XYZ file of C-alpha atoms in Angstrom:
595
model
C -20.600 26.119 -13.818
C -24.122 24.701 -13.433
C -23.348 22.205 -16.220
C -20.291 20.671 -14.487
C -20.527 17.428 -12.496
C -17.573 15.986 -10.545
C -17.955 12.402 -9.379
C -15.844 9.405 -8.388
C -16.434 5.663 -8.376
C -16.045 3.745 -5.124
C -16.309 -0.020 -4.635
C -14.634 -3.056 -3.154
C -11.756 -4.629 -5.090
C -12.938 -6.517 -8.198
C -16.527 -5.255 -8.273
C -16.128 -3.895 -11.791
C -15.281 -0.175 -11.396
C -12.807 0.040 -14.273
C -15.028 -1.913 -16.685
C -18.003 0.314 -15.913
C -15.787 3.385 -16.387
C -14.922 2.004 -19.872
C -18.636 1.864 -20.765
C -19.179 5.445 -19.552
C -16.271 6.638 -21.727
C -17.658 4.706 -24.686
C -21.264 5.914 -24.378
C -20.228 9.575 -24.009
C -17.925 9.229 -27.042
C -14.847 10.299 -25.028
C -12.946 7.292 -26.355
C -13.340 5.933 -29.863
C -13.800 2.179 -30.308
C -10.285 2.040 -31.731
C -8.740 3.568 -28.585
C -10.831 1.440 -26.229
C -9.163 -1.501 -24.540
C -10.122 -3.455 -21.424
C -9.754 -1.165 -18.371
C -8.808 1.851 -20.491
C -7.937 4.012 -17.475
C -5.486 1.502 -15.981
C -2.378 2.500 -17.885
C 0.277 0.664 -15.844
C 1.374 -2.834 -16.955
C 1.165 -3.962 -13.356
C -2.479 -2.900 -13.113
C -3.389 -4.884 -16.203
C -1.516 -8.010 -15.111
C -3.037 -8.133 -11.660
C -6.421 -6.748 -12.671
C -6.351 -4.127 -9.904
C -6.352 -0.342 -9.986
C -3.341 1.089 -8.146
C -3.586 4.752 -9.038
C -6.700 6.927 -9.319
C -7.240 8.363 -12.804
C -9.152 11.482 -13.778
C -10.847 11.980 -17.149
C -13.368 14.455 -18.536
C -16.454 13.406 -20.514
C -19.078 15.447 -22.373
C -22.689 14.364 -22.285
C -25.827 15.918 -23.785
C -29.101 15.637 -21.919
C -32.345 17.584 -22.279
C -30.834 19.825 -24.956
C -27.921 20.895 -22.715
C -24.289 19.833 -22.807
C -22.786 18.718 -19.494
C -19.133 18.308 -18.531
C -18.610 15.207 -16.368
C -15.299 14.810 -14.527
C -14.817 11.180 -13.500
C -12.148 10.065 -11.037
C -11.709 6.280 -11.000
C -10.377 4.993 -7.657
C -8.607 1.824 -6.447
C -10.579 -0.712 -4.403
C -7.869 -2.396 -2.340
C -7.553 -1.484 1.339
C -3.855 -0.572 0.870
C -4.714 2.242 -1.545
C -7.436 3.918 0.497
C -5.245 7.048 0.563
C -5.801 7.482 -3.188
C -9.538 7.112 -2.567
C -9.589 9.806 0.145
C -7.930 12.301 -2.233
C -10.355 11.571 -5.039
C -13.344 11.953 -2.732
C -12.092 15.369 -1.559
C -12.259 16.630 -5.173
C -15.855 15.512 -5.918
C -19.501 16.269 -5.125
C -20.926 12.842 -5.901
C -19.952 9.178 -5.883
C -21.123 6.082 -7.721
C -21.246 3.298 -5.134
C -20.795 0.099 -7.137
C -21.790 -3.226 -5.617
C -21.336 -6.601 -7.282
C -24.768 -8.253 -7.650
C -23.210 -11.691 -7.139
C -21.152 -10.899 -4.016
C -23.059 -8.184 -2.183
C -21.596 -5.589 0.145
C -18.017 -6.167 1.315
C -15.762 -4.533 3.909
C -14.029 -2.069 1.614
C -17.374 -0.894 0.170
C -18.437 0.142 3.655
C -15.239 1.981 4.609
C -15.084 3.881 1.285
C -18.762 4.725 1.656
C -18.158 6.227 5.119
C -15.334 8.317 3.662
C -17.743 9.653 1.028
C -20.499 10.370 3.555
C -18.040 12.324 5.760
C -17.389 14.606 2.786
C -21.173 15.037 2.186
C -21.102 13.452 -1.259
C -24.319 12.508 -3.051
C -24.287 8.697 -3.270
C -25.695 6.934 -6.350
C -25.929 3.170 -5.677
C -25.292 0.940 -8.733
C -25.789 -2.819 -8.887
C -23.134 -4.151 -11.275
C -22.680 -7.530 -13.036
C -26.435 -7.997 -13.556
C -25.742 -10.131 -16.649
C -24.258 -12.990 -14.599
C -26.504 -15.995 -13.929
C -25.447 -16.023 -10.252
C -26.574 -12.407 -9.661
C -28.999 -11.985 -6.761
C -30.368 -8.441 -7.247
C -33.174 -8.574 -4.650
C -30.979 -9.637 -1.729
C -28.156 -7.247 -2.616
C -30.605 -4.344 -3.132
C -31.925 -4.994 0.408
C -28.340 -4.852 1.731
C -27.746 -1.493 -0.015
C -31.046 -0.078 1.302
C -30.106 -1.157 4.852
C -26.660 0.375 4.505
C -27.449 3.820 3.099
C -31.161 4.109 3.780
C -32.145 4.922 0.185
C -35.277 3.916 -1.728
C -35.046 0.513 -3.510
C -35.981 2.321 -6.763
C -32.854 4.524 -6.440
C -30.565 1.513 -6.949
C -29.599 1.357 -10.643
C -29.111 -2.083 -12.224
C -26.147 -2.157 -14.629
C -23.570 -4.341 -16.296
C -20.120 -3.087 -17.232
C -19.678 -6.005 -19.597
C -22.828 -5.638 -21.718
C -23.393 -1.888 -21.206
C -26.820 -2.403 -19.585
C -28.082 0.637 -17.659
C -25.142 2.935 -18.520
C -27.445 5.647 -19.952
C -29.503 5.544 -16.725
C -26.288 6.064 -14.709
C -25.398 9.133 -16.813
C -28.902 10.544 -16.307
C -28.653 9.975 -12.552
C -25.252 11.732 -12.402
C -26.673 14.820 -14.143
C -29.869 14.866 -12.059
C -28.664 13.800 -8.604
C -25.071 15.047 -8.272
C -25.072 18.732 -7.277
C -23.216 21.248 -9.456
C -19.997 22.560 -7.879
C -20.356 25.608 -5.637
C -17.760 28.351 -5.797
C -17.284 32.015 -6.593
C -15.938 32.772 -10.044
C -14.956 36.313 -8.994
C -13.021 35.275 -5.868
C -9.198 34.820 -5.859
C -8.052 31.486 -7.288
C -8.212 28.585 -4.833
C -7.554 25.102 -6.247
C -6.773 21.812 -4.503
C -3.971 19.653 -5.926
C -5.226 16.058 -5.699
C -2.625 14.211 -7.748
C 0.633 14.615 -9.634
C 2.490 12.570 -12.230
C 6.008 12.745 -13.576
C 6.634 13.163 -17.283
C 10.255 12.767 -18.347
C 9.888 15.445 -21.062
C 7.708 18.055 -19.362
C 8.568 17.728 -15.683
C 5.866 17.394 -13.076
C 2.206 17.625 -14.088
C -0.093 18.538 -11.195
C -3.839 17.741 -11.288
C -6.144 20.086 -9.387
C -9.783 20.897 -8.781
C -10.660 24.629 -8.906
C -12.806 25.585 -5.897
C -12.975 29.378 -6.390
C -11.810 31.767 -9.113
C -10.220 30.632 -12.363
C -6.756 29.942 -13.729
C -5.526 31.329 -17.069
C -2.615 30.288 -19.236
C 0.514 32.294 -18.411
C -0.634 33.217 -14.856
C 1.972 33.378 -12.108
C 0.810 30.751 -9.582
C 1.882 29.920 -6.054
C 1.725 26.662 -4.074
C 0.494 27.405 -0.550
C 2.533 24.919 1.549
C 5.859 25.130 -0.235
C 5.425 28.882 -1.076
C 7.090 28.349 -4.448
C 5.932 30.376 -7.466
C 5.779 29.263 -11.099
C 4.407 30.345 -14.457
C 1.450 28.352 -15.756
C 3.108 27.393 -19.072
C 0.245 25.120 -20.036
C -3.126 24.456 -18.427
C -6.035 22.354 -19.612
C -8.458 19.555 -18.898
C -7.911 15.811 -18.793
C -9.238 13.781 -21.704
C -7.626 10.456 -22.541
C -4.697 12.746 -23.395
C -4.049 16.209 -21.975
C -6.235 18.838 -23.706
C -4.742 22.361 -23.445
C -7.145 25.267 -22.714
C -6.727 29.001 -22.149
C -8.857 29.092 -18.990
C -9.936 26.482 -16.451
C -12.957 27.861 -14.595
C -14.522 27.387 -11.165
C -15.619 23.854 -10.299
C -13.607 22.232 -13.061
C -10.807 19.670 -12.865
C -7.612 20.385 -14.805
C -3.852 20.023 -15.026
C -0.950 22.468 -14.936
C 2.537 22.145 -16.422
C 4.960 24.713 -15.085
C 8.373 23.126 -15.608
C 8.736 21.861 -12.030
C 11.638 19.415 -11.902
C 11.982 18.679 -8.196
C 9.634 16.128 -6.627
C 9.587 17.862 -3.235
C 8.074 21.050 -4.653
C 4.635 19.580 -5.309
C 2.712 18.303 -2.311
C -0.496 16.447 -2.971
C -3.276 18.146 -1.013
C -1.637 21.553 -1.385
C -3.587 24.659 -2.437
C -2.814 26.415 -5.704
C -3.428 30.180 -5.891
C -2.330 33.262 -7.850
C 0.877 35.006 -6.807
C -0.602 38.483 -7.480
C -3.876 38.033 -5.530
C -3.589 34.949 -3.276
C -6.584 33.426 -1.482
C -6.903 33.861 2.295
C -6.495 30.266 3.448
C -5.576 26.789 2.259
C -8.161 24.118 1.436
C -9.205 22.089 4.487
C -10.256 18.484 4.854
C -7.115 16.861 3.582
C -5.143 14.584 5.905
C -1.523 13.515 5.798
C -0.788 9.907 4.980
C -0.140 7.557 7.923
C 2.198 4.726 6.941
C 1.349 1.418 8.615
C 4.181 -0.937 7.680
C 7.876 -0.070 7.701
C 10.618 -1.925 5.855
C 14.149 -1.187 4.705
C 14.831 -1.027 0.972
C 18.476 -1.437 -0.033
C 20.201 -1.540 -3.425
C 21.799 -4.915 -4.205
C 24.961 -3.047 -5.198
C 25.869 -0.273 -2.733
C 27.116 1.935 -5.588
C 23.501 2.296 -6.791
C 22.446 4.185 -3.642
C 22.161 7.626 -5.295
C 20.302 6.156 -8.232
C 17.868 4.450 -5.847
C 17.236 7.780 -4.086
C 16.473 9.411 -7.433
C 14.117 6.568 -8.412
C 12.286 6.724 -5.064
C 11.729 10.479 -5.415
C 10.274 9.986 -8.891
C 8.058 7.191 -7.624
C 6.886 9.313 -4.701
C 5.465 11.837 -7.164
C 3.373 9.161 -8.705
C 2.493 7.582 -5.367
C 2.128 10.240 -2.685
C 1.589 7.682 0.081
C 5.194 6.400 -0.042
C 7.327 7.841 2.781
C 11.068 7.214 3.092
C 14.195 8.363 4.918
C 17.851 7.261 4.605
C 19.290 4.640 6.972
C 22.254 2.293 7.022
C 22.661 -1.319 8.053
C 25.790 -3.293 8.892
C 24.728 -6.206 6.698
C 23.321 -4.322 3.712
C 25.086 -0.933 3.586
C 23.179 2.265 2.794
C 19.497 2.253 1.950
C 16.118 3.704 2.938
C 13.595 3.100 5.669
C 10.238 3.244 3.900
C 6.703 3.543 5.206
C 3.946 1.753 3.287
C 0.189 1.577 3.700
C 0.222 -2.225 3.739
C 1.852 -5.346 2.360
C 0.337 -5.101 -1.132
C 1.545 -1.503 -1.347
C 5.053 -2.648 -0.377
C 5.013 -5.373 -3.034
C 3.793 -2.932 -5.710
C 6.490 -0.348 -4.834
C 9.198 -3.007 -5.062
C 7.847 -4.228 -8.384
C 7.555 -0.699 -9.805
C 11.148 0.102 -8.800
C 12.268 -2.945 -10.762
C 10.120 -2.297 -13.826
C 10.107 1.445 -14.209
C 13.607 2.239 -12.953
C 15.538 -1.050 -13.393
C 16.454 -1.066 -9.700
C 16.841 -4.505 -8.115
C 16.384 -4.051 -4.375
C 16.513 -6.086 -1.171
C 13.624 -5.576 1.251
C 14.051 -6.309 4.967
C 11.461 -7.895 7.252
C 8.486 -5.499 7.472
C 7.466 -4.185 10.878
C 5.361 -1.426 12.419
C 6.240 1.536 14.648
C 6.417 0.978 18.412
C 6.580 3.311 21.412
C 9.321 2.440 23.951
C 9.056 3.600 27.540
C 12.551 3.554 29.132
C 12.849 3.450 32.938
C 14.305 6.957 32.794
C 13.537 9.636 30.223
C 10.784 10.267 27.675
C 9.076 7.651 25.502
C 10.639 7.150 22.046
C 9.031 6.031 18.786
C 10.992 3.380 16.893
C 10.391 2.091 13.365
C 13.341 -0.253 13.277
C 14.009 -3.137 15.713
C 17.727 -2.324 15.798
C 16.915 1.015 17.514
C 15.378 -0.763 20.514
C 17.265 0.085 23.737
C 18.805 -2.584 25.987
C 16.055 -4.740 27.645
C 17.513 -3.897 31.086
C 16.799 -0.196 30.600
C 13.257 -0.696 29.269
C 10.135 -0.362 31.348
C 7.670 -1.523 28.665
C 6.932 -1.310 24.937
C 3.589 -0.325 23.394
C 2.486 -1.575 19.996
C -0.201 -0.249 17.643
C -3.537 -2.043 17.566
C -6.138 -1.928 14.811
C -9.858 -2.425 14.565
C -10.308 -5.111 11.926
C -13.624 -5.716 10.184
C -14.143 -9.006 8.395
C -17.288 -9.681 6.370
C -17.764 -13.340 5.456
C -20.210 -16.156 4.874
C -21.566 -17.767 8.041
C -19.916 -21.143 7.368
C -16.377 -19.708 7.649
C -16.863 -17.896 10.975
C -15.139 -20.621 13.039
C -12.030 -20.783 10.853
C -11.708 -16.986 10.760
C -12.101 -16.667 14.532
C -9.379 -19.275 15.068
C -7.078 -17.398 12.664
C -7.655 -14.038 14.383
C -7.270 -15.453 17.912
C -3.973 -17.109 16.884
C -2.857 -13.648 15.776
C -3.618 -12.326 19.316
C -6.920 -10.789 18.193
C -9.861 -10.177 20.557
C -13.389 -10.529 19.192
C -15.337 -7.300 19.852
C -18.535 -7.770 17.931
C -20.379 -10.159 15.653
C -23.330 -8.957 13.555
C -25.403 -10.956 11.068
C -25.984 -8.615 8.108
C -28.232 -11.209 6.415
C -28.960 -14.844 7.267
C -25.613 -16.012 5.863
C -23.354 -12.929 5.932
C -21.578 -12.017 9.144
C -19.548 -8.974 10.089
C -16.880 -9.746 12.700
C -15.002 -6.944 14.463
C -11.662 -7.726 16.097
C -9.148 -5.690 18.032
C -5.715 -6.979 17.091
C -2.040 -5.943 16.912
C -1.031 -4.430 13.582
C 2.329 -6.232 13.758
C 0.549 -9.602 13.464
C -1.274 -8.774 10.241
C 1.610 -7.268 8.266
C 3.041 -10.645 7.307
C 0.585 -13.029 5.768
C -2.736 -12.389 7.461
C -4.518 -11.327 4.293
C -3.399 -14.399 2.318
C -4.375 -16.749 5.138
C -7.761 -15.078 5.514
C -8.450 -15.605 1.825
C -7.448 -19.265 2.006
C -9.458 -20.196 5.145
C -12.550 -18.496 3.706
C -12.005 -19.774 0.119
C -11.839 -16.157 -1.057
C -15.202 -15.175 0.441
C -13.997 -12.992 3.306
C -13.301 -9.306 2.811
C -11.101 -7.405 5.213
C -10.717 -3.791 6.207
C -9.004 -2.057 9.123
C -8.488 1.320 10.794
C -5.794 2.228 13.315
C -6.777 2.111 16.979
C -4.593 3.234 19.890
C -1.310 1.833 21.272
C -1.356 -0.834 24.035
C 1.494 -2.206 26.209
C 2.681 -5.651 25.050
C 5.186 -8.302 26.034
C 7.513 -7.595 23.115
C 11.074 -8.850 22.761
C 13.744 -8.219 20.156
C 14.703 -11.395 18.333
C 18.263 -11.289 16.972
C 19.711 -13.700 14.446
C 23.409 -14.471 14.916
C 25.510 -16.060 12.183
C 28.810 -17.302 13.585
C 28.291 -15.035 16.576
C 27.764 -11.900 14.437
C 24.379 -10.258 14.571
C 22.643 -9.663 11.199
C 20.636 -6.485 11.802
C 18.521 -6.879 8.652
C 16.976 -10.063 10.092
C 16.156 -8.658 13.558
C 12.479 -8.485 14.432
C 10.327 -7.338 17.337
C 7.992 -10.181 18.255
C 5.653 -11.131 21.057
C 7.362 -13.215 23.721
C 5.000 -16.158 23.112
C 5.930 -16.360 19.405
C 9.668 -15.739 19.762
C 10.780 -19.365 20.200
C 8.732 -20.662 17.234
C 9.851 -17.866 14.924
C 13.519 -18.139 15.951
C 13.471 -21.863 15.264
C 11.858 -21.399 11.841
C 14.263 -18.635 10.730
C 17.308 -20.707 11.731
C 15.980 -23.768 9.905
C 15.256 -21.690 6.793
C 18.714 -20.076 6.806
C 20.307 -23.516 7.148
C 18.703 -24.489 3.817
C 19.750 -21.282 2.065
C 23.283 -20.493 3.229
C 25.838 -22.551 1.252
C 28.255 -24.783 3.180
C 31.719 -23.374 3.859
C 35.102 -24.910 4.727
C 34.276 -24.336 8.408
C 31.306 -24.960 10.688
C 28.689 -22.170 10.851
C 26.453 -21.703 13.872
C 23.056 -20.083 13.237
C 21.459 -18.849 16.446
C 18.326 -16.973 17.449
C 18.761 -14.915 20.609
C 16.785 -12.663 22.905
C 19.358 -10.376 24.529
C 22.133 -12.718 25.689
C 19.915 -15.819 25.837
C 20.123 -18.222 22.874
C 16.694 -19.745 22.187
C 17.310 -21.748 18.991
C 20.285 -23.075 17.078
C 21.090 -24.821 13.818
C 24.549 -25.867 12.608
C 25.756 -25.888 9.013
C 28.289 -28.693 8.746
C 31.624 -27.868 7.108
C 32.743 -29.287 3.771
C 35.534 -31.703 4.768
C 38.395 -33.319 2.941
C 38.985 -36.955 3.817
C 42.410 -36.591 5.439
C 42.463 -40.183 6.676
C 42.297 -41.649 3.172
C 46.020 -42.438 3.118
C 45.899 -44.407 6.436
C 44.928 -47.905 5.467
C 45.373 -50.167 8.449
C 47.945 -49.336 11.099
C 47.411 -47.755 14.507
C 44.250 -45.666 15.280
C 46.453 -42.887 16.774
C 47.756 -42.041 13.282
C 44.187 -41.255 12.129
C 43.427 -39.395 15.368
C 46.511 -37.194 14.855
C 45.469 -36.234 11.296
C 41.889 -35.459 12.364
C 43.107 -33.274 15.258
C 45.332 -31.362 12.844
C 42.370 -30.791 10.513
C 40.177 -29.690 13.450
C 42.721 -26.997 14.422
C 42.801 -25.721 10.848
C 38.976 -25.509 10.719
C 38.932 -23.663 14.040
C 41.471 -21.086 12.803
C 39.510 -20.692 9.583
C 36.311 -20.105 11.510
C 37.882 -17.155 13.338
C 38.812 -15.353 10.122
C 36.081 -16.640 7.793
C 33.033 -14.474 7.096
C 29.669 -15.721 5.868
C 27.883 -14.132 2.912
C 24.117 -14.235 3.382
C 22.491 -14.736 -0.048
C 19.708 -12.375 -1.087
C 17.141 -15.213 -1.189
C 17.581 -15.613 2.562
C 16.214 -12.117 3.256
C 13.255 -12.740 0.961
C 12.569 -16.229 2.318
C 12.260 -14.907 5.874
C 9.424 -12.656 4.636
C 7.558 -15.672 3.314
C 7.895 -17.830 6.425
C 4.619 -19.456 7.338
């Protein structure tokens, strides 16, 4: 056990984690040059296209140093704020972390929040300065930032370059010397923490775990602590680039288990794995449940695909433990699911993966967050869907979730960013100059305001230089109203939204104008209205397609034309009472992209 090292890589998005992981795999000979490709551990098409890591990957490397062979278990983690749940699981399975900072960009918001996660778990931090080969690298200034942040010695910071392979051998030495060996009792009953699971269509569910105490042998009867289900360990082993079967996985090691589990609900990430014959006393601590931030409805385009969508979502949930969903139905869209996501990027990725991996085309409703309603009588209720909001007359007040947002940016963009945050009802709490031209701004703002387009706008006002991170704060009472969209007097529940009273008029006007462009003209007039309760606050009218009934009246008395037009008007009126309006799918998507 003294020759095992478990470590993860943490960094802000795009600071070169995956590229550096490639070099580590190459230097230790885990991957041959033929198998190596850019970002070897990112095996999803989506990850390659967007250049981001979505899922954390585990891989085992062997490295010789000082005449001894060491086993290094690396867990590569995502850098985007929406996938911080993946990061927290990886950190719980390690004893050390490589903190990678881009030498050209310095410390950013996500670096800090991932670092705090690692420090809470008492990990040994090894700071690495990446991208040293770039001409714009500024190693002295960035080293000072790292020293200020974690209080290490400037000599402890390792210069490296994932592209050229500079300093990779030094990183491997530092991992062996600085990261502590795993602690655990080999004689104790088996206690292993499940930190990830993937679905394989041939072998069922493969669970990844880290053994804390005891050992697991092939053929053992194992039990999952939370679900209390028992299985036979048909195959166990360690994780190379492919699965490598073993007879025993010992204390402190990271491995996988295949036991023919078919049902997604039977494996919970964060669960404890133990032996059925001699179980351990208690489950592993220090693992929190996921808290979804943004809620949206996902519906199949064709209602007959509902069961297939459920099946696809369950499969996806195995691969992405932070997705939460429950069934719901809507008058406009039929049966579907109410899903909880960690953020807007997460929602986009889930939608895209459903389309690619399961061929499911879905409609997503307007995203929102969960609110607490306080009726005049009775207990407070939590609502995730605007259509559940009680009648305004019976409501005392509504509370909405607030977040603490941290923005790190260059000094020249402070004004633009403050304006953006204040427009989103944010309150500036703190402003700290980290260096002469880098500022950390802390805002308290409503989560509902940032779920739409805040991140995109932040990037554009700061020309890509601002980095953003947030943690949930408490709930505060707000002047919230439910904005309904009526088409021909019928409410479309999929377009309802809870908005602040001050923004309701603007938003209602914009949605109506957008729908007017997207809904095709009918034989009758269509009224598009935005309403709060019974009060109409905005209206647009789609003119009917009309036949020229007066064409045959050339000359003659005006009353002849009037009579024909009146007759046509009555026909249109009758048609309007029976006609129904189909809302095209683009309309639901366009409302999401409203500026």
